[in-house]
Amino acid sequence: MAGKGKDELFFCGNCGYESKKWMGQCPSCKAWGAFSEAPVMRTVSVKGRSGNVISGVRGLEMIRPVPIKDISASEEERIPTGFDEFSRVLGGGIVPGSLVLIGGDPGIGKSTLLLQTAANVAGGITGEQDTAFAENKGAAGEGGRQVIYISGEESLKQIKLRADRIGDISDNLRFVSETNIDKIIALLEKERPELCIIDSIQTMYTEDAQSVPGSITQVRECAQRMMMCAKSLGIATFLVGHVTKEGTVAGPRVLEHIVDTVIYFESGEQFGYRILRSAKNRFGSTNEVGVFEMSEEGLKAVKNPSEYLLEGRPVNATGAVVTCLMEGSRALLLEVQGLVSESQYNLARRQANGMDYNRLSMLMAVLSRRAGLDLNALDAYVNIAGGMKVTQPSVDLAVIAALISAAKNLVIPGDTVIFGEVGLSGEVRAVPQAAERVKEAAKLGFKRVIMPQINVHGLKKGRVQGFDMESLGVEVVGVRFISELFGIL
Ligand code: TYD
Ligand code: MG
């Protein structure tokens, strides 16, 4: 054969392994008969501008660096999910061609959320739904898009049963029950939907990998193929991934670096609501949360979680304090409960539900040393109502107030919100986004906010744009030291 010489290169069509000689079996991936001649790898010599001879490779397209001003970065239009709560967590809607992993325990509602989202996208529903999905009918409205929902977990019949609960679904949304990822990619290449759901990545397999579906190798390989597919065809893709209790076996953790965005669907299950939280997002911030509750007709967005979290709280009970947290850009009001009682044992008990035990111990030490309230001989319990886990120090002042209220039998008026960080000297330190917190309190009808003096100072000086304390009708009380609380409460 002409041209056969030392420039000859062969490569494995399966894994890309290169070799100077043809081989029957690839030493790298062990595939048989996959070797072929590489057409592009013959070197040529080109005369450079300075007259030097530059070696290059013929047939390879030249790559070219570009200056920053030539890169257009107009953000592509995002696809609305139909749930503001979900869109916000994604960073403002679904980015075309992005690969998003939704992880969560089995039964949390991943399939339901994605089915509803798929139905919304197919039906052209853009905004938050005030009412149950069923009333929106989900029929193909203007702007409906092609969506394919691929289930490897459920038969079409089972999907139908679920779909019946959430309402009418546009014909733009079509279903496939399949687990062979290569067949799925071939289908997507042909159909080119704008959105595709793979439920779940653990059930998918490719014949090119030897291990069983659900193994790390399969899961990673299938996700990688979906990534290529999403990017090259511009199909926004959601992958469902189960987190096992151990978090190891084929957990979606191995996928986190492959995908663009990772969202976890978590619960305070016994409390009936579920929280969407993004752990990684190439297209938005990672500290937004979305709150949902499961109903008879699928998931419903909880538009005002504060109201939800405060529902049924006792009014004018001792030990109950409302505080305000920030979850991303969103202010959340919730109740902190404290209880102290005579200890039956030599060693007093302390229990912290929803907050760090060590933080509680520290706050109790500060209370005793800096404010003279000695709780050493008493059992003390602190509970964050609603099953929330609070890690922000801005809850400190509310915990202190709850303990004071419980120990002194003082009722804190039900229209009061308290927040602030507490330091070891008993000083009350500033918290971020105080204006947002005050606004949320006002929105829910609270009349008095007890907060760090330094934040009050900031607000009064009008440093926060568009924040007008007068019009809110809230009395703002600043504190510098925790000992001042006794006088105020
Ligand atoms: P599912 O979406 O199947 O969870 P996952 O895909 O994360 O495993 O839904 C889980 C639960 O939600 C299931 O126990 C049934 C319940 N459910 C409702 O309460 N209402 C509904 O309308 C639907 C569709 C499901
Ligand atoms: Mg499911």
mmCIF file of N, CA and C and ligand atoms in Angstrom, residues 105-112 149 151 153-154 162 199-200 240 242, ligand 2:
data_model
loop_
_atom_site.group_PDB
_atom_site.id
_atom_site.type_symbol
_atom_site.label_atom_id
_atom_site.label_comp_id
_atom_site.label_asym_id
_atom_site.label_seq_id
_atom_site.Cartn_x
_atom_site.Cartn_y
_atom_site.Cartn_z
ATOM 1 N N ASP A 105 -33.562 11.435 48.267
ATOM 2 C CA ASP A 105 -33.978 10.114 48.735
ATOM 3 C C ASP A 105 -35.131 9.597 47.892
ATOM 4 N N PRO A 106 -35.238 8.274 47.779
ATOM 5 C CA PRO A 106 -36.399 7.709 47.081
ATOM 6 C C PRO A 106 -37.690 8.169 47.764
ATOM 7 N N GLY A 107 -38.679 8.517 46.961
ATOM 8 C CA GLY A 107 -39.978 8.882 47.521
ATOM 9 C C GLY A 107 -40.119 10.345 47.895
ATOM 10 N N ILE A 108 -39.089 11.121 47.690
ATOM 11 C CA ILE A 108 -39.151 12.526 48.082
ATOM 12 C C ILE A 108 -39.996 13.342 47.099
ATOM 13 N N GLY A 109 -40.085 12.876 45.851
ATOM 14 C CA GLY A 109 -40.920 13.588 44.875
ATOM 15 C C GLY A 109 -40.165 14.078 43.643
ATOM 16 N N LYS A 110 -39.033 13.474 43.349
ATOM 17 C CA LYS A 110 -38.251 13.909 42.182
ATOM 18 C C LYS A 110 -39.021 13.676 40.886
ATOM 19 N N SER A 111 -39.581 12.466 40.753
ATOM 20 C CA SER A 111 -40.315 12.161 39.524
ATOM 21 C C SER A 111 -41.518 13.074 39.383
ATOM 22 N N THR A 112 -42.186 13.335 40.500
ATOM 23 C CA THR A 112 -43.368 14.193 40.457
ATOM 24 C C THR A 112 -42.989 15.608 40.048
ATOM 25 N N TYR A 149 -39.919 12.547 28.165
ATOM 26 C CA TYR A 149 -39.683 12.044 29.522
ATOM 27 C C TYR A 149 -39.333 10.567 29.416
ATOM 28 N N SER A 151 -38.364 7.181 31.286
ATOM 29 C CA SER A 151 -38.351 6.533 32.590
ATOM 30 C C SER A 151 -37.739 5.151 32.480
ATOM 31 N N GLU A 153 -37.555 3.525 35.399
ATOM 32 C CA GLU A 153 -38.002 2.965 36.673
ATOM 33 C C GLU A 153 -39.435 2.491 36.597
ATOM 34 N N GLU A 154 -40.227 3.201 35.788
ATOM 35 C CA GLU A 154 -41.651 2.910 35.794
ATOM 36 C C GLU A 154 -42.129 2.557 34.388
ATOM 37 N N ARG A 162 -49.604 8.409 37.620
ATOM 38 C CA ARG A 162 -49.090 9.606 38.271
ATOM 39 C C ARG A 162 -49.593 10.855 37.537
ATOM 40 N N ASP A 199 -35.080 9.511 34.051
ATOM 41 C CA ASP A 199 -35.513 9.131 35.402
ATOM 42 C C ASP A 199 -35.323 7.619 35.570
ATOM 43 N N SER A 200 -34.339 7.106 36.197
ATOM 44 C CA SER A 200 -33.233 7.796 36.809
ATOM 45 C C SER A 200 -31.934 7.352 36.165
ATOM 46 N N VAL A 240 -32.284 12.298 37.015
ATOM 47 C CA VAL A 240 -32.690 12.011 38.387
ATOM 48 C C VAL A 240 -31.647 11.074 38.984
ATOM 49 N N HIS A 242 -30.735 8.873 42.615
ATOM 50 C CA HIS A 242 -31.110 8.536 43.993
ATOM 51 C C HIS A 242 -29.901 8.629 44.903
HETATM 52 MG MG MG B 2 -39.078 8.419 40.926
#
